[in-house]
CSV table of C-alpha atoms in Angstrom, one decimal:
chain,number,residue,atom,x,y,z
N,1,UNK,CA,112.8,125.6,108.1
N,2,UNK,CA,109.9,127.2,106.0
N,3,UNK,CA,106.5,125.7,105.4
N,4,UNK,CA,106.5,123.0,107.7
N,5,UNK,CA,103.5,120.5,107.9
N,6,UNK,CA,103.3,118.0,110.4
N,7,UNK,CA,102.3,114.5,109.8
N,8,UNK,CA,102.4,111.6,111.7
N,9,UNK,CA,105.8,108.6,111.5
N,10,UNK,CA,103.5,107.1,108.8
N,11,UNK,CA,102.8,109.6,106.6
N,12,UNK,CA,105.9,111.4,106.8
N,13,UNK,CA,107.6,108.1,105.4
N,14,UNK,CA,105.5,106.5,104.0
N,15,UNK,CA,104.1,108.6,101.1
N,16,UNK,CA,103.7,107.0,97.6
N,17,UNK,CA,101.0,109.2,95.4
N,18,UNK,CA,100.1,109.4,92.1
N,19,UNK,CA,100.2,113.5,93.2
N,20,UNK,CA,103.8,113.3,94.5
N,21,UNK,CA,107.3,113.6,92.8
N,22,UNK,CA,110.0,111.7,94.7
N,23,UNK,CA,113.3,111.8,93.8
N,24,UNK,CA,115.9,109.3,95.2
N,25,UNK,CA,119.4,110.5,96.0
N,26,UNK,CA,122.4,108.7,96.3
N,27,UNK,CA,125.1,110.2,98.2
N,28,UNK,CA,128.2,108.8,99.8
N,29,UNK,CA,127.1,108.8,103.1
N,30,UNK,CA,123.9,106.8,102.6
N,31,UNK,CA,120.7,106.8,100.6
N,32,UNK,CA,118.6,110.4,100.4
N,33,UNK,CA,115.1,110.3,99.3
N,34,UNK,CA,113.5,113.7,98.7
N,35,UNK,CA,109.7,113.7,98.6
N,36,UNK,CA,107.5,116.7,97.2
N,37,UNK,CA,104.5,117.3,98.2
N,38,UNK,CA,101.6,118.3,95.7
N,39,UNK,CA,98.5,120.1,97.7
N,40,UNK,CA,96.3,120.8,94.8
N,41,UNK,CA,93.8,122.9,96.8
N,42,UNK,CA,96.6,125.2,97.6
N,43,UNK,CA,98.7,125.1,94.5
N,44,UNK,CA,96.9,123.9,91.7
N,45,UNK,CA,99.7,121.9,89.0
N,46,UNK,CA,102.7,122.3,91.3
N,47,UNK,CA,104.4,119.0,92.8
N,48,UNK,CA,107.2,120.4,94.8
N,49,UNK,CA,105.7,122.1,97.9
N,50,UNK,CA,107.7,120.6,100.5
N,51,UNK,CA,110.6,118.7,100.8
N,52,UNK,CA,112.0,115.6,103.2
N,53,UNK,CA,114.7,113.1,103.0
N,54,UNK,CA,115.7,110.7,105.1
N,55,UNK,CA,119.2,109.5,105.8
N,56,UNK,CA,119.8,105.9,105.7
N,57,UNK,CA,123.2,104.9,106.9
N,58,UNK,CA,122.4,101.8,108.5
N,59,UNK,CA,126.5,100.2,107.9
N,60,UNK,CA,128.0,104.1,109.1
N,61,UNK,CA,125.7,104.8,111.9
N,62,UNK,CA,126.3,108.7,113.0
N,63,UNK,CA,125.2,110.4,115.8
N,64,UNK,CA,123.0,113.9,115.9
N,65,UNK,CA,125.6,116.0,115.4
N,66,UNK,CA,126.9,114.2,112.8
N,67,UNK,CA,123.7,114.1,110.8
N,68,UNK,CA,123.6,118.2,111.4
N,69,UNK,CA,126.3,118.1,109.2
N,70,UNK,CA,125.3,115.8,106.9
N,71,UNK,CA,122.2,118.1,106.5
N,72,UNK,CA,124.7,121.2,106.1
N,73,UNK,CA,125.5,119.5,102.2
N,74,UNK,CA,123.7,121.5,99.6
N,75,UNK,CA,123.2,118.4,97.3
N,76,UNK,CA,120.8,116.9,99.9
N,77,UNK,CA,118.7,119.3,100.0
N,78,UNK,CA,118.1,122.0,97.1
N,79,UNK,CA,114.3,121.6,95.9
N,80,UNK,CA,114.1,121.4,92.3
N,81,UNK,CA,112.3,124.6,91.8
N,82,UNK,CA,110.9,127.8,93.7
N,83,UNK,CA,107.1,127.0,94.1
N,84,UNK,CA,105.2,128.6,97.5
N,85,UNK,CA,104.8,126.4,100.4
N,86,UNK,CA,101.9,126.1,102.5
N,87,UNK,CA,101.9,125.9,105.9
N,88,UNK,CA,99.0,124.5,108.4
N,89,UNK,CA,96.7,128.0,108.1
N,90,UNK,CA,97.1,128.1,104.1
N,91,UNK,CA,99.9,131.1,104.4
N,92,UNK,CA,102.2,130.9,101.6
N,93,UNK,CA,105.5,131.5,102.1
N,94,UNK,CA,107.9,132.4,98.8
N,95,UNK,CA,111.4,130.8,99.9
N,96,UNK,CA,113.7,128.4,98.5
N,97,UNK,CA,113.8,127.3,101.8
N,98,UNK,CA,113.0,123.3,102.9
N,99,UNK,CA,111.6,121.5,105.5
N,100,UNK,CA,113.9,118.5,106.8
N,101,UNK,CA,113.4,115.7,108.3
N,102,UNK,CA,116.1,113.4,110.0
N,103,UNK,CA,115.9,110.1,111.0
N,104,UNK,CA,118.4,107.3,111.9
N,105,UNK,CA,117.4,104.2,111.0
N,106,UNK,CA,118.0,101.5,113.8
N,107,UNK,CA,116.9,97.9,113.3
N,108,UNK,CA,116.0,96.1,110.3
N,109,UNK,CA,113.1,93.7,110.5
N,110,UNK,CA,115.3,90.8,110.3
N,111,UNK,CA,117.1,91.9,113.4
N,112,UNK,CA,114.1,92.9,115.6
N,113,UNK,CA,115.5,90.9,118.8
N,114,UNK,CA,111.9,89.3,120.4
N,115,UNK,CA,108.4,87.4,118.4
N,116,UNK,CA,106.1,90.5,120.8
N,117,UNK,CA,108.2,93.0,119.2
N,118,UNK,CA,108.0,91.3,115.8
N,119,UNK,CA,104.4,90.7,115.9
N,120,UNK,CA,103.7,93.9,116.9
N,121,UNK,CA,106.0,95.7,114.1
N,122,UNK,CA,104.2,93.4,111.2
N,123,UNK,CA,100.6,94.7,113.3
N,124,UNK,CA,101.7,98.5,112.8
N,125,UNK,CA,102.9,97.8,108.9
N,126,UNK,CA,99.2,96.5,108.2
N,127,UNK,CA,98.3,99.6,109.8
N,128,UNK,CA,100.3,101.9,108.1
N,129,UNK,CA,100.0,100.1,104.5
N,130,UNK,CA,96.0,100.2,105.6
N,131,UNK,CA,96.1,103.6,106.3
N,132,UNK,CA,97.7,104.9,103.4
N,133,UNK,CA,96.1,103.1,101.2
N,134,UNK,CA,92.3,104.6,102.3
N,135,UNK,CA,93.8,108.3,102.8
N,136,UNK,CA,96.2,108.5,99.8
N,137,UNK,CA,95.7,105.3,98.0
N,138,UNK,CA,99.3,104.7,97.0
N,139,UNK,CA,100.2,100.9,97.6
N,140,UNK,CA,103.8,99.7,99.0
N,141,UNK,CA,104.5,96.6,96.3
N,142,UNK,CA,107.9,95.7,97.6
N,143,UNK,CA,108.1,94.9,101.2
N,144,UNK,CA,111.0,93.3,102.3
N,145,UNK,CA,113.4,93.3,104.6
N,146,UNK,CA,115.5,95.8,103.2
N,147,UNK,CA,112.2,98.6,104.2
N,148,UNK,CA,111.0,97.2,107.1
N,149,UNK,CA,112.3,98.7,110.5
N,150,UNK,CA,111.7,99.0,114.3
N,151,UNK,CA,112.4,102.5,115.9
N,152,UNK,CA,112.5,103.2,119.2
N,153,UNK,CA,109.4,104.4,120.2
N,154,UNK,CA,110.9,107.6,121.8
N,155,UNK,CA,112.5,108.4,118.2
N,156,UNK,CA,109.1,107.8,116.9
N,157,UNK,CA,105.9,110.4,116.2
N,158,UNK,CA,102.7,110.2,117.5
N,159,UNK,CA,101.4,113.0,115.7
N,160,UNK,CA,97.6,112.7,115.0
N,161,UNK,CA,97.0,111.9,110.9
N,162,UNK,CA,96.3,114.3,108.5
N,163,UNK,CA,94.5,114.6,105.5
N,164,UNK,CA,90.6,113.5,104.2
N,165,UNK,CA,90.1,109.9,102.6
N,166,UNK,CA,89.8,109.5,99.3
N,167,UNK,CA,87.4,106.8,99.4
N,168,UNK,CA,84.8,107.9,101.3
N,169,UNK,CA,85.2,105.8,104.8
N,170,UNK,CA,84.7,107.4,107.8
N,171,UNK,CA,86.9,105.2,110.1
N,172,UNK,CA,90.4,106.0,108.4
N,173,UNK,CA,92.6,106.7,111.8
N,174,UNK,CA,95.8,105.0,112.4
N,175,UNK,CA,95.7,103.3,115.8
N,176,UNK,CA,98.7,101.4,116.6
N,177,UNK,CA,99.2,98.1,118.5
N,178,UNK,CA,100.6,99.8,121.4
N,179,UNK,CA,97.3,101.7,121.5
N,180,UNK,CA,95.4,98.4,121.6
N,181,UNK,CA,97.4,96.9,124.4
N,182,UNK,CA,97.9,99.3,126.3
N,183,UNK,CA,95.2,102.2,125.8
N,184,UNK,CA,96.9,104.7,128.2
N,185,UNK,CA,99.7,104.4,125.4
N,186,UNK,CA,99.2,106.9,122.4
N,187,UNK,CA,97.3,105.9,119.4
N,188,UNK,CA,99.9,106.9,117.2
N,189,UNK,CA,102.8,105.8,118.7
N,190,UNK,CA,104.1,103.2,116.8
N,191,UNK,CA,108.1,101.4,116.9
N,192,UNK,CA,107.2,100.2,112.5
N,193,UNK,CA,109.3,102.3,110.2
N,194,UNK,CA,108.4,101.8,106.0
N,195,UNK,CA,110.5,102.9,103.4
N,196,UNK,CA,111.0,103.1,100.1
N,197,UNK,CA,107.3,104.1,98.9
N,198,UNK,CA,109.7,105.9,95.9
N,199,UNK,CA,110.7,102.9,94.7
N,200,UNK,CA,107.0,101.7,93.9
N,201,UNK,CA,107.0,102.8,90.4
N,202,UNK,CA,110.1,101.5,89.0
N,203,UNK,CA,109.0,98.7,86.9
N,204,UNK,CA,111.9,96.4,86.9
N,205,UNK,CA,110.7,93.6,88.7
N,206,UNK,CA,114.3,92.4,89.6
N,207,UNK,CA,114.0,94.9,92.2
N,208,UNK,CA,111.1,92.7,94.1
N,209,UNK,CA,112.1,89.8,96.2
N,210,UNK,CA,110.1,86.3,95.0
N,211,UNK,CA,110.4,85.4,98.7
N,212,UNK,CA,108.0,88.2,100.1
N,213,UNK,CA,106.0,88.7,97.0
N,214,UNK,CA,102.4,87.8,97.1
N,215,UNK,CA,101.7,84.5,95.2
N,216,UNK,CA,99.7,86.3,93.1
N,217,UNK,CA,101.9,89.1,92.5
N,218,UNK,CA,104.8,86.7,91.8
N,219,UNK,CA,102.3,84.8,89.2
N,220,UNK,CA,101.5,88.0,87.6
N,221,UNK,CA,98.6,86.8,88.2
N,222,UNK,CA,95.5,85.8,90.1
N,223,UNK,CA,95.3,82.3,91.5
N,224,UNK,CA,93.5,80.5,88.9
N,225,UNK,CA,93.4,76.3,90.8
N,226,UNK,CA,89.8,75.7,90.1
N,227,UNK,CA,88.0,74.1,93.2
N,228,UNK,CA,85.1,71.4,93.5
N,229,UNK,CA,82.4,73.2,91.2
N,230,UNK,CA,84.0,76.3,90.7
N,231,UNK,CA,83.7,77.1,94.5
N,232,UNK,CA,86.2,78.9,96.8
N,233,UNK,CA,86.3,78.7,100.4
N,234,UNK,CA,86.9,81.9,102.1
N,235,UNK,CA,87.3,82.4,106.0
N,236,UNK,CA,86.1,84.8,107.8
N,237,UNK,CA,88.1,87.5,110.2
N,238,UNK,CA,88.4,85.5,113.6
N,239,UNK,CA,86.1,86.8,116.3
N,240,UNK,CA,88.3,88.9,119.5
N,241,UNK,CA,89.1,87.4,122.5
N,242,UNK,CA,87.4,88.7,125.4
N,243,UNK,CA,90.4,91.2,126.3
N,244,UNK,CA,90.2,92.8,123.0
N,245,UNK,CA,86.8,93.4,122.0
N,246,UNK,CA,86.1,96.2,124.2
N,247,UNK,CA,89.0,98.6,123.5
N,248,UNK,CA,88.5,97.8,119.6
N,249,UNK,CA,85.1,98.8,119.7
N,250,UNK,CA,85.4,101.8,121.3
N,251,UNK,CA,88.7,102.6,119.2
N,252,UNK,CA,87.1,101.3,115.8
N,253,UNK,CA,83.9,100.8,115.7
N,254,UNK,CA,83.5,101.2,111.6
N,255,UNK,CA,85.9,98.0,111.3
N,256,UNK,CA,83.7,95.8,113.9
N,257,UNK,CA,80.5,97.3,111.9
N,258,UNK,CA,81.6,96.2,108.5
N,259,UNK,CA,83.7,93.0,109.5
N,260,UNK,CA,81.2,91.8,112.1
N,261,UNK,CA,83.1,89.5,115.0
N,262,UNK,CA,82.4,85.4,113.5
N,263,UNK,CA,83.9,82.5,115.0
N,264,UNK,CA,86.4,81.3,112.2
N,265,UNK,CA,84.3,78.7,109.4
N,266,UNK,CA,84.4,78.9,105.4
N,267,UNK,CA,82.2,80.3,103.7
N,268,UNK,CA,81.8,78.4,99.9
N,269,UNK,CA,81.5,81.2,97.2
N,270,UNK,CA,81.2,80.1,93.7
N,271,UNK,CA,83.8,82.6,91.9
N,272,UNK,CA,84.1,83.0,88.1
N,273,UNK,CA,85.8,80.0,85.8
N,274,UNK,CA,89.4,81.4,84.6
N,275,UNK,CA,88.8,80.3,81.5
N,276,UNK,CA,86.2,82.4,80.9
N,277,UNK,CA,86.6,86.0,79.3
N,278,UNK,CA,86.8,87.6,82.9
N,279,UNK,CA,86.6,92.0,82.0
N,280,UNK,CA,88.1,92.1,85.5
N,281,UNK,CA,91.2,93.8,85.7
N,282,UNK,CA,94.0,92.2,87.9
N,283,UNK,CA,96.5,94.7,89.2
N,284,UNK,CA,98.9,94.9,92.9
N,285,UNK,CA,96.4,95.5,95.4
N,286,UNK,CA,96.4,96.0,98.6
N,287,UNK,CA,95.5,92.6,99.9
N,288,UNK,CA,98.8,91.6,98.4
N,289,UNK,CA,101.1,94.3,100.6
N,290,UNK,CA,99.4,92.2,103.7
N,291,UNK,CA,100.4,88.5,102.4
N,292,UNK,CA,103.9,89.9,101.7
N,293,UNK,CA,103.8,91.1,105.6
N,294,UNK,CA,102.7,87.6,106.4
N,295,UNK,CA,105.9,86.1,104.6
N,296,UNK,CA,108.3,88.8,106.1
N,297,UNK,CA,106.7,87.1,109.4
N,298,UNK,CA,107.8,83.6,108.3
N,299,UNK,CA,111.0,84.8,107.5
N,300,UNK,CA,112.0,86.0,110.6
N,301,UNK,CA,110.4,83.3,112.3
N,302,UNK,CA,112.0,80.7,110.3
N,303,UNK,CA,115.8,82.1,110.3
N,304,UNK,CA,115.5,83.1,114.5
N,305,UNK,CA,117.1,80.9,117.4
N,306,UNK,CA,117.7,82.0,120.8
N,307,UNK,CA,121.6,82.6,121.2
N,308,UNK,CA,121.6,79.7,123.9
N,309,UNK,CA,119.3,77.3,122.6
N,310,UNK,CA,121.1,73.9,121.0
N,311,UNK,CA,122.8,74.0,117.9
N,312,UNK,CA,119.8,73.8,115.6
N,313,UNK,CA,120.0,74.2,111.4
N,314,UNK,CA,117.6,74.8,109.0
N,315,UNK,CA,116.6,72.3,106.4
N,316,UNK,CA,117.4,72.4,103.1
N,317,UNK,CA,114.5,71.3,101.2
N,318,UNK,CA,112.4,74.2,103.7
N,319,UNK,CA,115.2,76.8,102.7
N,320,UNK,CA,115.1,75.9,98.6
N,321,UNK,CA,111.0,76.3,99.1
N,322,UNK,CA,110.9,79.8,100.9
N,323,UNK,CA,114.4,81.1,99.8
N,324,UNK,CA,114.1,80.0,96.0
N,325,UNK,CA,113.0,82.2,93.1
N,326,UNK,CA,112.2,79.4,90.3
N,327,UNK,CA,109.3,77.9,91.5
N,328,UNK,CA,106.4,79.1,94.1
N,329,UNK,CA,105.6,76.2,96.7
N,330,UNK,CA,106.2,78.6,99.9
N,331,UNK,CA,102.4,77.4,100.9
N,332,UNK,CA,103.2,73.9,101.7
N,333,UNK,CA,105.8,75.2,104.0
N,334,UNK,CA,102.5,76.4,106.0
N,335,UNK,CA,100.0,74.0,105.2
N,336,UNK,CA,101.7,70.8,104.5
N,337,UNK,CA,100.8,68.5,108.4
N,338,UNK,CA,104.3,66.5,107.6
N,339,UNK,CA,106.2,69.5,108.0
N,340,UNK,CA,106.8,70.2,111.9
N,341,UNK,CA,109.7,71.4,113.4
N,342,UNK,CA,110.2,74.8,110.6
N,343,UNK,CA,111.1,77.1,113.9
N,344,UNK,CA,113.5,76.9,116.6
N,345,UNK,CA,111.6,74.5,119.4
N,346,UNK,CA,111.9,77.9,121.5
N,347,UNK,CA,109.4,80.0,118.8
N,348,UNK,CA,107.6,76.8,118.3
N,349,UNK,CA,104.4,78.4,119.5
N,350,UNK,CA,104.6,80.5,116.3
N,351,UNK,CA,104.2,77.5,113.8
N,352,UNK,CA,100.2,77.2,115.2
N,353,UNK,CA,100.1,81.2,114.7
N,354,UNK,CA,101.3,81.3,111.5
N,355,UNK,CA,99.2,78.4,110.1
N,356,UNK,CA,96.4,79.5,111.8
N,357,UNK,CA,96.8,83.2,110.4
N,358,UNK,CA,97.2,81.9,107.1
N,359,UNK,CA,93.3,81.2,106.7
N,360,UNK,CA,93.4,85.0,105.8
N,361,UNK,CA,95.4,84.2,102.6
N,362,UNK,CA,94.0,80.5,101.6
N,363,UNK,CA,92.0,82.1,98.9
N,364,UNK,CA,92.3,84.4,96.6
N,365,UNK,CA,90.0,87.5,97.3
N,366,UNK,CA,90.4,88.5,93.1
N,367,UNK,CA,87.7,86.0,92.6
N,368,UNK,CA,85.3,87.1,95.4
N,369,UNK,CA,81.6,88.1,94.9
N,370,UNK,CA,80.8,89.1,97.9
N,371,UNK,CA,81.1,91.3,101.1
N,372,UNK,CA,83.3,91.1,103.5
N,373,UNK,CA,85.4,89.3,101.3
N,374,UNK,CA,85.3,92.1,98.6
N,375,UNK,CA,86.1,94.8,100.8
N,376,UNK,CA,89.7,96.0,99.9
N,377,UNK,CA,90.2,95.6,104.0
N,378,UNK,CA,89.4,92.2,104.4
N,379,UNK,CA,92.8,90.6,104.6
N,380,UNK,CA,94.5,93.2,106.7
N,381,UNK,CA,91.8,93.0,109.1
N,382,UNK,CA,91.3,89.1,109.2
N,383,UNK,CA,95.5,89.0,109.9
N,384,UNK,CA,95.6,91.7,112.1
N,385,UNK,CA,92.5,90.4,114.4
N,386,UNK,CA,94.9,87.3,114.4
N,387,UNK,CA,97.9,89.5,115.9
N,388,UNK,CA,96.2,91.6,118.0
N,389,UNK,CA,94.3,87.9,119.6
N,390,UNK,CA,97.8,86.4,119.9
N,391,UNK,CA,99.5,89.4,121.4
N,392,UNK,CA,96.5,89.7,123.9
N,393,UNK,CA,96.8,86.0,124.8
N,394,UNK,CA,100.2,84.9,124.9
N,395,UNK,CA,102.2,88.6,125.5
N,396,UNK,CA,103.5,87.6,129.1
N,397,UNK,CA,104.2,84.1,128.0
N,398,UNK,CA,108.3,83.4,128.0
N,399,UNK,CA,109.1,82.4,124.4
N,400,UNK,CA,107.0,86.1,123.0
N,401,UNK,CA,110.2,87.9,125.4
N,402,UNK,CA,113.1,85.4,124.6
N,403,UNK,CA,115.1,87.6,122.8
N,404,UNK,CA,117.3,86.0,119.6
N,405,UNK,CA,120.4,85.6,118.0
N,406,UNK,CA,121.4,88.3,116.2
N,407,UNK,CA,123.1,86.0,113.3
N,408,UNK,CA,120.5,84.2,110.9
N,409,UNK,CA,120.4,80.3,111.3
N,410,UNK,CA,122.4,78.3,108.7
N,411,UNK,CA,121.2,75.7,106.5
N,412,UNK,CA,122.1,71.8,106.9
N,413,UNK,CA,123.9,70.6,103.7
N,414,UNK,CA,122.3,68.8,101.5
N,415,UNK,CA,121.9,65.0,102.6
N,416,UNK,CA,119.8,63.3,98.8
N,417,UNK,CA,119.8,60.2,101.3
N,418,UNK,CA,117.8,61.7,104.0
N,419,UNK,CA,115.6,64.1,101.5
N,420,UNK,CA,112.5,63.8,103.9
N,421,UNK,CA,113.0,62.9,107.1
N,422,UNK,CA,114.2,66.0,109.2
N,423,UNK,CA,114.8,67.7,105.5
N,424,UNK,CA,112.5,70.4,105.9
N,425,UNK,CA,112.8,71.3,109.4
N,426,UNK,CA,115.7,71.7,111.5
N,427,UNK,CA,116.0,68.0,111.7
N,428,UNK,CA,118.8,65.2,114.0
N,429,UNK,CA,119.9,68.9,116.0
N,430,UNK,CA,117.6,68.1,118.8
């Protein structure tokens, strides 16, 4: 190894930039993506400076030694030129040579076994996609659960972050929701593993699944439903529950400054009519990476059952809502009071989380005026404060530990006859 800079699990996977030339691989024995890192202050016009792949074999599982070799293969790892590479104290070394970085993938998101761990992997993606975002400001655009895993936190670095914002915040540290919960835990150690940050700027859309897209994002878009005298209601981030507050504001004390701890009401902001000439641009932002968390949430929660729990199916009408791709009504699968019974009755506790979280997503923030709700941050801290309060609360509690089925739940065939009644839940199973 030559050249090697250390960065923390998030950065070192999670690396998007407008500076950076990533180059995905495919090889038989998985997917290789090389990333090139560009440090203009050290070589001005260069993009390959240092070199990491990862290995994902998640069908063909190898062991250690088995990766060695799979390092060993020239294709997976020449660099694409012969630029210097700086190291931590600015030396330059004059190699061909490459850092490398393995790591074995373990469990997709779909998979992870438990709601705590679940909760507390979608926690650490806000975080990372946060983080990022206000150090390098690249933004994800496709999470799924195809990119979203959960390491073992032994496999996983707790490396401090490096690097200086590019927007000018002072509080920009990654502090994970082990951190939170457990303060004698490291602040960087973190179980959430993001990939595919290389695949942002391919612009065929197929590539992008309408389930965890954004509304907006799969509108192409802002949300445009004008409300009562062009007024939107906007909520704002939930106050912390006694438990919390005190680690968070020691640990973050920018975020409590600019988000100020409320208890949840609207606020009525009277946004621009859409059918105005609005010079606003509308582009992916980051707000959007943080709804698409939200629906991986649903997901999971959704298609999850205990392996001993009854027999239990999932209606069709809620599978044709959040599963389809021709029409967007996922919301009502949230909001709509006639539709109980969406989880398992053993994750029922969920349904009141995830309808209460979704006050952070009512409205869109596109058409906001003013702070907090302007604040690129907003949503991710709203949702997260609504984690980190129901991991504080309810952690202990049986049904956040019952561990699930590794299979996802089938759907009930269709019935036209009984279209409503136990339709969109898991409905006559119980």
């Amino acid at each position: 190894m030559a050249g090697v800079i250390e960065y923390p699990n998030i950065s070192l996977i999670s690396l998007r930039l407008l500076s950076f030339t990533i180059l995905p691989k495919q090889a038989f024995l998985g997917r290789h993506t090389q990333v090139y890192k560009n440090v203009p202050a050290a070589i001005e016009n260069d993009r390959s400076t240092i070199t990491q792949y990862l290995s994902n074999d998640v069908q063909h599982r190898v062991a250690d030694e088995g990766a060695t070799q799979i390092h060993n293969l020239p294709q997976t790892e020449t660099p694409i030129n012969n630029p210097p590479v700086p190291t931590d104290d600015s030396a330059k070394i004059h190699s061909i040579a490459c850092s490398k970085t393995r790591l074995r993938l373990e469990t997709p998101f779909i998979n992870i076994r438990t709601p705590k761990d679940a909760l507390m992997v979608i926690y650490d993606l806000l975080e990372i996609t946060r983080h990022m975002y206000l150090t390098y400001q690249p933004l994800h655009c496709n999470l799924n659960c195809s990119n979203v895993f959960s390491m073992k936190v032994t496999e996983a670095m707790i490396s401090p972050p490096a690097g200086i914002t590019k927007t000018g915040k002072i509080d920009n540290q990654f502090c994970s929701i082990r951190h939170l919960l457990n303060p004698s835990a490291e602040q960087y150690e973190t179980s959430t593993l993001l990939l595919d940050f290389d695949l942002t700027y391919q612009k065929d859309r197929k590539m992008e699944v309408p389930r965890f897209q954004a509304r907006a994002v799969r509108l192409n878009g802002p949300d445009k439903r004008l409300c009562f005298d062009r007024h939107k209601f906007y909520y704002n981030a939930p106050a912390l529950v006694d438990l919390a507050l005190p680690t968070y504001a020691t640990l973050l004390p920018d975020r409590l400054a600019r988000f100020p701890c409320e208890k949840v009401t609207a606020t009525t902001i009277k946004f621009h009519d859409p059918q105005e000439n609005i010079h606003k641009p509308w582009h992916h932002r980051l707000h959007h990476d943080a709804e698409s968390a939200h629906w991986l949430l649903l997901w999971w929660a959704i298609t999850s059952s205990p392996p001993n729990s009854p027999a239990t199916l999932i209606g069709t009408a809620l599978w044709i809502v959040l599963a389809g791709s021709s029409s967007d009504g996922r919301e009502q699968l949230i909001t709509c009071s006639t539709l109980d019974n969406r989880l398992d009755p053993v994750y029922s506790p969920l349904e009141n989380f995830l309808s209460d979280s979704w006050k952070s997503f009512s409205e869109d923030v596109f058409w906001a005026t003013e702070a907090p709700y302007t604040d690129s941050e907003y949503v991710h801290e709203s949702f997260q404060r609504y984690l980190l309060n129901f991991l504080v609360d309810r952690q202990d509690e049986a049904f956040m530990n019952s561990r699930k089925h590794q299979g996802l739940q089938k759907v009930k065939p269709y019935d036209p006859s009984n279209y409503y009644q136990g339709h969109y839940g898991y409905g006559g199973h119980r």
